[in-house]
Coordinates of C-alpha atoms in Angstrom, one line a residue:
M1185 CA 9.7 3.6 22.8
S1186 CA 12.4 3.5 20.3
G1187 CA 13.9 6.9 21.0
S1188 CA 15.0 9.2 18.2
T1189 CA 13.6 7.3 15.3
F1190 CA 10.1 7.2 16.7
D1191 CA 10.2 10.7 18.1
E1192 CA 11.4 12.1 14.7
F1193 CA 8.8 10.0 12.9
L1194 CA 6.1 11.7 15.0
R1195 CA 7.6 15.1 14.4
Q1196 CA 7.8 14.7 10.6
R1197 CA 4.3 13.2 10.6
S1198 CA 2.9 16.3 12.5
M1199 CA 4.8 18.6 10.2
L1200 CA 3.3 17.1 7.0
L1201 CA -0.2 16.9 8.5
N1202 CA -0.1 20.6 9.3
A1203 CA 2.0 21.9 6.5
G1204 CA 0.6 25.2 5.1
S1205 CA 1.9 24.6 1.6
Y1206 CA 3.8 22.2 -0.6
E1207 CA 6.8 24.5 -0.4
D1208 CA 6.8 24.4 3.4
A1209 CA 6.5 20.6 3.4
K1210 CA 9.3 20.2 0.9
A1211 CA 11.6 22.6 2.7
N1212 CA 11.0 21.3 6.2
F1213 CA 10.7 17.5 5.8
R1214 CA 13.5 15.3 7.0
W1215 CA 13.6 11.6 7.1
P1216 CA 14.0 10.1 10.6
P1217 CA 17.4 8.7 11.5
P1218 CA 18.0 5.0 11.6
G1219 CA 17.7 3.1 14.9
E1220 CA 15.2 0.8 16.6
F1221 CA 11.7 1.1 15.3
N1222 CA 8.8 -1.2 15.0
W1223 CA 5.9 0.7 13.5
A1224 CA 3.2 -1.8 14.7
V1225 CA 4.5 -1.8 18.3
D1226 CA 5.8 1.8 18.8
Y1227 CA 3.3 3.7 16.7
F1228 CA 0.2 1.6 16.2
D1229 CA 0.0 -0.1 19.6
K1230 CA 1.6 2.4 22.0
Y1231 CA 0.6 5.7 20.2
L1232 CA -2.5 5.3 18.0
A1233 CA -4.3 2.7 20.1
E1234 CA -3.8 5.0 23.1
T1235 CA -4.7 8.3 21.5
A1236 CA -7.0 7.9 18.6
T1237 CA -10.7 8.4 19.3
N1238 CA -11.9 7.5 15.8
P1239 CA -12.2 3.9 14.5
A1240 CA -9.3 2.3 12.8
L1241 CA -11.3 0.2 10.3
V1242 CA -14.8 0.3 8.8
Y1243 CA -15.4 -3.0 7.0
I1244 CA -18.2 -3.5 4.5
N1245 CA -18.9 -6.7 2.5
D1246 CA -21.8 -7.3 0.1
E1247 CA -24.1 -8.6 2.9
L1248 CA -23.4 -5.5 5.1
Y1249 CA -23.7 -3.2 2.1
R1250 CA -27.2 -4.5 1.3
A1251 CA -28.2 -4.0 4.9
G1252 CA -26.6 -0.6 5.1
D1253 CA -24.4 -1.8 7.9
S1254 CA -20.7 -2.2 8.6
R1255 CA -18.3 -3.7 11.1
V1256 CA -16.3 -1.1 12.9
F1257 CA -13.0 -1.8 14.6
S1258 CA -11.3 0.6 17.0
Y1259 CA -7.5 1.0 17.2
P1260 CA -7.4 -0.8 20.6
E1261 CA -9.5 -3.6 19.1
L1262 CA -7.2 -4.2 16.2
R1263 CA -4.3 -4.1 18.7
A1264 CA -5.9 -6.8 20.8
R1265 CA -6.9 -9.0 17.8
S1266 CA -3.4 -8.8 16.2
N1267 CA -1.8 -9.6 19.6
R1268 CA -3.8 -12.8 19.8
L1269 CA -2.6 -13.8 16.4
A1270 CA 1.0 -12.9 17.2
H1271 CA 0.9 -15.2 20.2
A1272 CA -0.6 -18.0 18.1
L1273 CA 2.0 -17.7 15.4
S1274 CA 4.8 -17.5 17.9
D1275 CA 3.6 -20.6 19.6
L1276 CA 3.8 -22.5 16.3
G1277 CA 7.5 -21.5 16.0
I1278 CA 7.2 -18.6 13.6
G1279 CA 9.6 -15.8 14.6
R1280 CA 11.9 -13.0 13.7
G1281 CA 13.1 -13.1 10.1
D1282 CA 10.7 -15.9 9.1
V1283 CA 8.9 -15.1 5.8
V1284 CA 5.1 -15.6 5.7
M1285 CA 3.1 -15.5 2.5
V1286 CA -0.2 -13.8 3.0
M1287 CA -3.0 -14.4 0.5
L1288 CA -6.1 -12.9 2.1
N1289 CA -8.9 -10.8 0.6
N1290 CA -9.7 -7.3 1.9
R1291 CA -11.0 -8.3 5.3
P1292 CA -10.3 -7.6 9.0
E1293 CA -8.0 -10.7 9.3
L1294 CA -5.7 -9.2 6.7
F1295 CA -5.1 -6.1 8.9
E1296 CA -4.6 -8.4 11.9
T1297 CA -2.1 -10.5 10.1
F1298 CA -0.1 -7.5 8.8
L1299 CA 0.1 -6.1 12.4
A1300 CA 0.9 -9.4 14.1
L1301 CA 3.7 -10.3 11.7
M1302 CA 5.2 -6.9 12.0
K1303 CA 5.1 -7.1 15.8
M1304 CA 6.9 -10.5 15.7
G1305 CA 9.7 -9.3 13.5
A1306 CA 8.5 -11.7 10.8
V1307 CA 8.7 -10.8 7.1
I1308 CA 5.4 -10.3 5.2
A1309 CA 5.1 -11.5 1.6
P1310 CA 1.7 -10.3 0.4
A1311 CA 0.2 -11.9 -2.7
T1312 CA -2.9 -11.6 -4.8
T1313 CA -5.5 -14.3 -4.4
L1314 CA -5.4 -14.8 -8.2
L1315 CA -2.0 -16.5 -8.2
L1316 CA -1.8 -19.8 -10.0
P1317 CA 0.0 -22.8 -8.4
A1318 CA 3.1 -22.2 -10.5
D1319 CA 3.3 -18.6 -9.4
I1320 CA 3.0 -19.6 -5.7
E1321 CA 5.8 -22.3 -6.1
D1322 CA 8.1 -19.8 -7.8
R1323 CA 7.7 -17.3 -5.0
A1324 CA 8.2 -19.9 -2.3
A1325 CA 11.4 -21.0 -4.0
R1326 CA 12.8 -17.5 -4.1
A1327 CA 11.5 -16.0 -0.8
H1328 CA 11.7 -19.1 1.3
F1329 CA 8.3 -19.0 3.0
K1330 CA 8.0 -20.7 6.4
A1331 CA 4.2 -20.4 6.4
I1332 CA 1.3 -19.5 4.2
I1333 CA -1.9 -17.8 5.5
A1334 CA -4.6 -18.0 2.8
D1335 CA -8.3 -17.6 2.2
P1336 CA -10.3 -20.8 2.0
E1337 CA -10.9 -20.3 -1.8
I1338 CA -7.2 -20.7 -2.4
V1339 CA -6.7 -23.9 -0.4
S1340 CA -7.4 -26.3 -3.3
R1341 CA -4.9 -24.4 -5.6
I1342 CA -2.2 -24.6 -2.9
N1343 CA -2.9 -28.3 -2.3
Q1344 CA -2.0 -29.1 -5.9
I1345 CA 1.6 -28.2 -5.1
R1346 CA 1.7 -28.8 -1.3
D1347 CA 4.3 -31.5 -1.5
R1348 CA 6.6 -29.3 -3.4
L1349 CA 6.0 -26.4 -1.1
E1350 CA 6.9 -28.5 1.9
K1351 CA 10.1 -29.5 0.2
L1352 CA 10.9 -25.8 -0.3
G1353 CA 10.5 -25.2 3.5
V1354 CA 6.9 -24.2 4.0
K1355 CA 6.0 -25.7 7.3
Y1356 CA 2.6 -24.2 8.3
F1357 CA -0.5 -23.8 6.2
I1358 CA -3.2 -21.6 7.8
T1359 CA -6.6 -20.7 6.5
L1360 CA -9.8 -19.1 7.8
G1361 CA -11.9 -22.0 9.0
K1362 CA -11.0 -25.6 8.1
P1363 CA -11.9 -26.6 4.6
S1364 CA -9.1 -29.2 4.5
P1365 CA -7.9 -31.5 7.4
S1366 CA -4.3 -30.7 6.5
W1367 CA -4.7 -27.0 7.2
L1368 CA -4.6 -25.1 10.5
D1369 CA -7.7 -23.1 11.4
Y1370 CA -6.9 -19.4 12.0
Y1371 CA -9.7 -19.0 14.4
E1372 CA -8.8 -22.1 16.4
L1373 CA -5.2 -20.9 16.7
I1374 CA -6.1 -17.5 18.2
S1375 CA -8.8 -18.8 20.5
G1376 CA -8.0 -18.1 24.1
K1377 CA -4.7 -16.2 23.3
S1378 CA -3.7 -13.2 25.3
E1379 CA -4.5 -9.8 24.0
N1380 CA -1.2 -8.5 25.3
F1381 CA 2.0 -9.0 23.3
Q1382 CA 5.4 -7.5 24.0
G1383 CA 6.6 -7.3 20.4
V1384 CA 10.1 -7.4 19.0
R1385 CA 12.6 -4.6 19.0
T1386 CA 13.4 -4.4 15.3
R1387 CA 16.0 -2.2 13.6
T1388 CA 15.0 0.2 10.8
D1389 CA 17.1 -1.8 8.3
E1390 CA 15.6 -5.2 9.1
L1391 CA 13.5 -6.8 6.3
L1392 CA 9.7 -6.4 6.7
L1393 CA 8.0 -6.8 3.3
I1394 CA 8.6 -8.8 0.1
Y1395 CA 6.6 -7.8 -2.9
F1396 CA 6.7 -9.4 -6.4
T1397 CA 6.1 -7.0 -9.3
S1398 CA 3.5 -7.8 -11.9
G1399 CA 6.0 -9.3 -14.3
T1400 CA 4.2 -8.3 -17.5
T1401 CA 7.3 -8.5 -19.7
A1402 CA 9.6 -10.8 -17.6
K1403 CA 9.7 -12.9 -14.5
P1404 CA 8.4 -10.9 -11.6
K1405 CA 11.0 -9.1 -9.6
M1406 CA 11.2 -9.6 -5.9
V1407 CA 11.2 -6.2 -4.1
M1408 CA 12.4 -6.0 -0.6
H1409 CA 11.4 -3.3 2.0
T1410 CA 12.4 -2.7 5.6
H1411 CA 10.9 -1.6 8.9
S1412 CA 11.5 1.9 7.7
S1413 CA 11.0 2.1 3.9
Y1414 CA 7.3 1.4 3.9
P1415 CA 6.1 2.3 7.4
I1416 CA 8.1 5.6 7.6
G1417 CA 8.4 6.1 3.8
H1418 CA 4.7 6.3 3.3
L1419 CA 4.6 9.6 5.2
T1420 CA 4.9 11.0 1.6
T1421 CA 1.9 9.0 0.5
M1422 CA -0.1 10.1 3.6
Y1423 CA 0.7 13.7 2.6
W1424 CA -0.3 13.2 -1.0
V1425 CA -3.6 11.5 -0.1
G1426 CA -4.6 14.3 2.1
A1427 CA -5.8 12.1 5.0
K1428 CA -5.9 13.6 8.4
P1429 CA -6.6 12.3 11.9
G1430 CA -10.2 11.3 12.2
Y1431 CA -10.8 11.4 8.4
R1432 CA -12.3 8.4 6.7
H1433 CA -10.1 7.2 3.8
M1434 CA -10.9 4.7 1.1
N1435 CA -8.5 3.2 -1.3
I1436 CA -9.8 1.0 -4.1
S1437 CA -7.2 -1.7 -4.3
S1438 CA -7.0 -5.5 -3.9
P1439 CA -4.6 -6.9 -1.3
G1440 CA -1.5 -8.6 -2.5
W1441 CA -0.5 -5.5 -4.5
A1442 CA 1.8 -2.9 -3.0
K1443 CA -0.9 -0.2 -3.5
W1444 CA -3.0 -1.8 -0.7
A1445 CA -0.1 -1.3 1.7
W1446 CA 0.5 2.2 0.3
S1447 CA -2.9 3.7 0.8
T1448 CA -5.3 1.3 2.6
F1449 CA -2.8 0.5 5.3
F1450 CA 0.2 2.8 5.9
A1451 CA -1.0 6.1 4.5
A1452 CA -4.3 5.9 6.3
F1453 CA -2.8 4.8 9.6
N1454 CA 0.1 7.1 9.4
A1455 CA -2.5 9.9 9.4
G1456 CA -4.4 8.3 12.3
A1457 CA -7.4 8.1 9.9
T1458 CA -10.1 5.5 9.6
T1459 CA -9.6 3.2 6.6
V1460 CA -12.9 2.2 4.9
V1461 CA -12.8 -1.2 3.1
Y1462 CA -15.5 -2.5 0.7
D1463 CA -14.8 -6.2 0.3
Y1464 CA -17.1 -6.8 -2.7
S1465 CA -17.6 -10.0 -4.6
G1466 CA -18.5 -10.5 -8.3
R1467 CA -17.7 -7.8 -10.8
F1468 CA -16.6 -4.3 -9.8
S1469 CA -19.6 -1.9 -9.6
A1470 CA -18.9 1.8 -9.8
A1471 CA -22.4 2.5 -8.6
N1472 CA -22.0 0.4 -5.5
H1473 CA -18.7 2.1 -4.7
L1474 CA -20.2 5.6 -5.1
K1475 CA -23.0 4.6 -2.7
V1476 CA -20.3 3.5 -0.2
L1477 CA -18.6 6.8 -0.6
E1478 CA -21.9 8.6 0.1
N1479 CA -23.3 6.4 2.8
Y1480 CA -20.2 5.7 4.9
G1481 CA -18.9 9.3 5.1
V1482 CA -15.6 8.9 3.1
D1483 CA -13.4 12.1 3.3
T1484 CA -10.5 11.0 1.0
L1485 CA -10.5 8.6 -2.0
C1486 CA -7.7 7.0 -3.9
A1487 CA -8.6 5.1 -7.0
P1488 CA -6.7 4.0 -10.2
P1489 CA -7.4 5.7 -13.6
T1490 CA -9.3 2.7 -14.9
V1491 CA -11.7 3.0 -11.9
W1492 CA -12.1 6.8 -12.4
R1493 CA -13.0 6.1 -16.1
M1494 CA -15.7 3.7 -14.9
I1495 CA -16.9 6.2 -12.2
I1496 CA -17.6 8.9 -14.7
L1497 CA -19.9 6.6 -16.7
E1498 CA -22.3 7.0 -13.8
D1499 CA -24.5 10.0 -13.3
L1500 CA -22.5 11.7 -10.6
T1501 CA -25.3 14.1 -9.8
K1502 CA -27.3 11.2 -8.2
Y1503 CA -24.7 10.9 -5.4
N1504 CA -23.9 13.3 -2.6
L1505 CA -20.1 13.5 -2.6
E1506 CA -19.8 16.8 -1.0
K1507 CA -18.1 15.4 2.1
I1508 CA -15.2 14.1 0.1
K1509 CA -12.3 16.5 0.5
S1510 CA -9.7 14.9 -1.7
F1511 CA -9.5 12.7 -4.8
V1512 CA -6.2 11.1 -5.9
S1513 CA -5.1 8.8 -8.7
A1514 CA -1.8 7.3 -9.9
G1515 CA -0.4 4.9 -12.5
E1516 CA -1.0 6.8 -15.7
P1517 CA -2.1 10.3 -16.6
L1518 CA -5.9 10.8 -16.4
N1519 CA -7.6 12.1 -19.5
P1520 CA -8.6 15.8 -19.0
E1521 CA -12.3 14.9 -19.6
V1522 CA -12.2 12.5 -16.6
I1523 CA -10.8 15.2 -14.4
E1524 CA -13.2 17.8 -15.7
R1525 CA -16.3 15.5 -15.3
V1526 CA -15.4 14.9 -11.6
Y1527 CA -14.7 18.5 -11.0
K1528 CA -18.0 19.6 -12.4
A1529 CA -19.8 17.1 -10.2
T1530 CA -17.9 17.7 -7.0
G1531 CA -16.0 21.0 -7.3
K1532 CA -12.7 19.1 -6.7
Y1533 CA -9.9 18.0 -8.9
I1534 CA -8.4 14.5 -9.0
R1535 CA -4.7 14.9 -8.1
D1536 CA -2.3 12.6 -9.9
G1537 CA 0.7 11.0 -8.3
Y1538 CA 3.6 8.7 -9.3
G1539 CA 5.4 5.8 -7.5
Q1540 CA 6.3 2.2 -7.8
T1541 CA 6.3 -1.0 -5.8
E1542 CA 9.9 -0.2 -5.2
T1543 CA 9.1 3.2 -3.6
T1544 CA 6.6 5.2 -1.8
L1545 CA 4.9 8.2 -3.5
M1546 CA 7.8 10.0 -5.3
V1547 CA 6.0 12.7 -7.4
G1548 CA 2.5 14.1 -6.8
N1549 CA 0.0 16.9 -7.1
F1550 CA -0.1 17.7 -3.4
P1551 CA -2.9 19.4 -1.4
G1552 CA -3.2 23.1 -2.3
M1553 CA -1.1 22.9 -5.4
R1554 CA -2.4 24.3 -8.7
I1555 CA -3.4 21.3 -10.9
K1556 CA -2.1 20.9 -14.4
P1557 CA -4.3 18.2 -16.1
G1558 CA -2.2 15.3 -17.2
S1559 CA 0.7 16.2 -14.9
M1560 CA 1.9 13.9 -12.2
G1561 CA 3.1 16.9 -10.2
K1562 CA 6.3 17.7 -8.3
P1563 CA 8.8 15.7 -6.2
A1564 CA 7.5 14.5 -2.9
P1565 CA 9.2 15.7 0.3
G1566 CA 12.3 13.6 1.0
Y1567 CA 12.8 12.7 -2.7
D1568 CA 15.4 14.4 -4.9
V1569 CA 14.0 13.5 -8.3
V1570 CA 15.9 14.3 -11.5
L1571 CA 15.4 13.6 -15.2
V1572 CA 18.6 12.4 -16.8
D1573 CA 20.0 11.0 -20.1
E1574 CA 21.4 7.5 -20.4
D1575 CA 24.7 8.7 -18.9
G1576 CA 23.1 10.1 -15.8
N1577 CA 23.4 13.8 -16.9
P1578 CA 20.5 16.0 -16.0
V1579 CA 18.5 17.0 -19.0
G1580 CA 17.0 20.3 -17.7
T1581 CA 13.6 21.8 -18.3
N1582 CA 11.4 21.4 -21.3
K1583 CA 13.1 18.1 -22.2
D1584 CA 12.3 14.5 -21.6
G1585 CA 14.5 12.1 -19.6
H1586 CA 14.7 9.1 -17.5
I1587 CA 13.0 9.5 -14.1
T1588 CA 15.6 8.9 -11.4
V1589 CA 16.1 9.6 -7.7
R1590 CA 19.4 10.6 -6.2
T1591 CA 20.5 8.1 -3.6
S1592 CA 22.9 10.3 -1.7
P1593 CA 21.3 10.8 0.7
R1594 CA 19.1 7.8 0.2
P1595 CA 15.4 8.4 0.6
I1596 CA 13.9 6.1 3.2
G1597 CA 11.0 5.2 1.0
L1598 CA 13.3 3.5 -1.5
M1599 CA 13.5 -0.3 -1.5
V1600 CA 16.5 -2.2 -0.3
G1601 CA 16.8 -3.8 -3.7
Y1602 CA 15.8 -6.9 -5.7
D1603 CA 16.8 -10.5 -5.3
D1604 CA 18.7 -10.2 -8.6
E1605 CA 22.1 -8.5 -8.3
N1606 CA 22.3 -7.8 -12.0
K1607 CA 19.0 -6.0 -11.9
N1608 CA 20.2 -4.0 -8.8
K1609 CA 23.3 -2.9 -10.8
E1610 CA 21.1 -1.8 -13.6
V1611 CA 18.8 0.4 -11.5
F1612 CA 21.3 1.6 -8.9
R1613 CA 24.1 3.4 -10.7
L1614 CA 25.8 6.8 -11.0
G1615 CA 24.4 7.7 -7.6
L1616 CA 20.9 7.3 -8.9
Y1617 CA 18.0 5.0 -8.8
F1618 CA 16.6 4.5 -12.3
T1619 CA 12.8 3.9 -12.2
G1620 CA 12.6 2.7 -15.8
D1621 CA 10.1 5.4 -16.7
V1622 CA 10.4 8.5 -18.8
A1623 CA 8.9 12.0 -18.2
F1624 CA 9.0 15.6 -19.3
M1625 CA 9.7 18.5 -16.9
D1626 CA 8.4 22.0 -17.7
E1627 CA 9.8 25.4 -16.6
E1628 CA 7.8 25.2 -13.3
A1629 CA 9.6 21.8 -12.4
T1630 CA 6.3 20.0 -12.9
Y1631 CA 6.6 16.5 -14.3
T1632 CA 4.4 15.0 -17.0
S1633 CA 4.6 11.3 -18.0
L1634 CA 5.4 10.8 -21.7
V1635 CA 3.8 7.4 -21.8
V1636 CA 0.2 6.6 -21.0
Q1637 CA 1.1 3.0 -20.0
M1638 CA 4.2 3.3 -17.8
T1639 CA 7.2 1.6 -19.3
S1640 CA 8.3 -0.3 -16.1
S1641 CA 6.7 -3.5 -15.1
S1642 CA 7.4 -2.5 -11.5
Q1643 CA 4.7 0.2 -11.3
V1644 CA 2.6 -0.1 -8.2
T1645 CA -0.2 -2.4 -9.3
I1646 CA -3.7 -2.6 -8.1
G1647 CA -5.3 -5.9 -8.9
L1648 CA -9.0 -5.6 -9.0
A1649 CA -9.4 -9.3 -8.4
R1650 CA -13.0 -9.8 -9.1
L1651 CA -12.6 -8.1 -12.5
N1652 CA -9.9 -10.4 -13.8
W1653 CA -7.9 -7.5 -14.9
K1654 CA -5.3 -5.3 -13.4
V1655 CA -4.6 -1.6 -13.5
T1656 CA -1.4 0.2 -12.5
C1657 CA -1.3 2.7 -9.8

């Protein structure tokens, strides 16, 4: 084990899971100290896989949905499967610090890949499967990928620029199956590999994840996270979601966007919950997702506002949603009528929250708090959030200001920075991190966004790939 970092991670996790109130959680939470920590080895393999009795993953695709079936993976099974992949990638020559682009849909292999790369000390660069060749090339040039692991449907797109990618340093091209002779077959690579893998002793400050923001108004920013900022940092997201050990948690999000790592992966597993994934094809169907919630025993649900607005178009009285204990949403304030419709049907309020690709959950309506419709809540444990003017002066209550986070002490859930030093100087100044968004704080220190569509292009983005549109969360 990694000593004090791991031990304190477990202590703070337990405190948040058992906190009697938001006030208790805020007062008692402390970020674990720096040190050696590899979440996939120390926590997932050596703790969860040894102690959890519930499944890690319930996987549903369209075929399984029509049959009323699912594929269920235990924590020990995901440990073994990811260890086989870690051996396979290590045997190729991929190792500590190497950057691997991952373009996989919401399937078990994605979970295996995240875990394997983390155990190896490699750097994960998730990407949406919607990327065009020019986007892929730009990211390869900036992040210096050594390998790409992609779904078969993307192979032809990558092949259009393969020569240029190889010149940029991409050495290995891996896909699920073998649609092209020039690609390595994921399943052949892992065949016969050992289910035991030692793992790398990583430091909390080592690079783990590279995300690219949506880039709606400018070139996408490259956001860098460490072995602590997302794995440990998402304790705040776990607390907000309301997941508990043994719960079934579902997050409606496409991989490649940071919100998948936020809620489908780290928040669910930090809680020791079961993550439920519906890997649908075609257009998004609110009715199908409601049936998944009903038929697969989901306890907690995270969905973006656009999805909630689609959900209330359905007759919610047709579905048995009584088992669901918690609904959360983030990205923009929900209309009061959306919250009210869900409340009338279920007796539970949707709890808003706020965060970015650059951070974990920073502000939220946490379990047990009184809900103010349209409000994104109060600062998360571990975050010192303050509204300021252009000069960094606090604006006080009943005024609007820039949403910032004090960086002394620096919250673990905050990114290392961008690959653009000018941009870093812009957002990290005056002892603050400037989010780029604006909010209003009332006399109860509850924050309300002033803008329906957040001003920053760096908002955590969920790409609903099959819909050909994106929503922020």
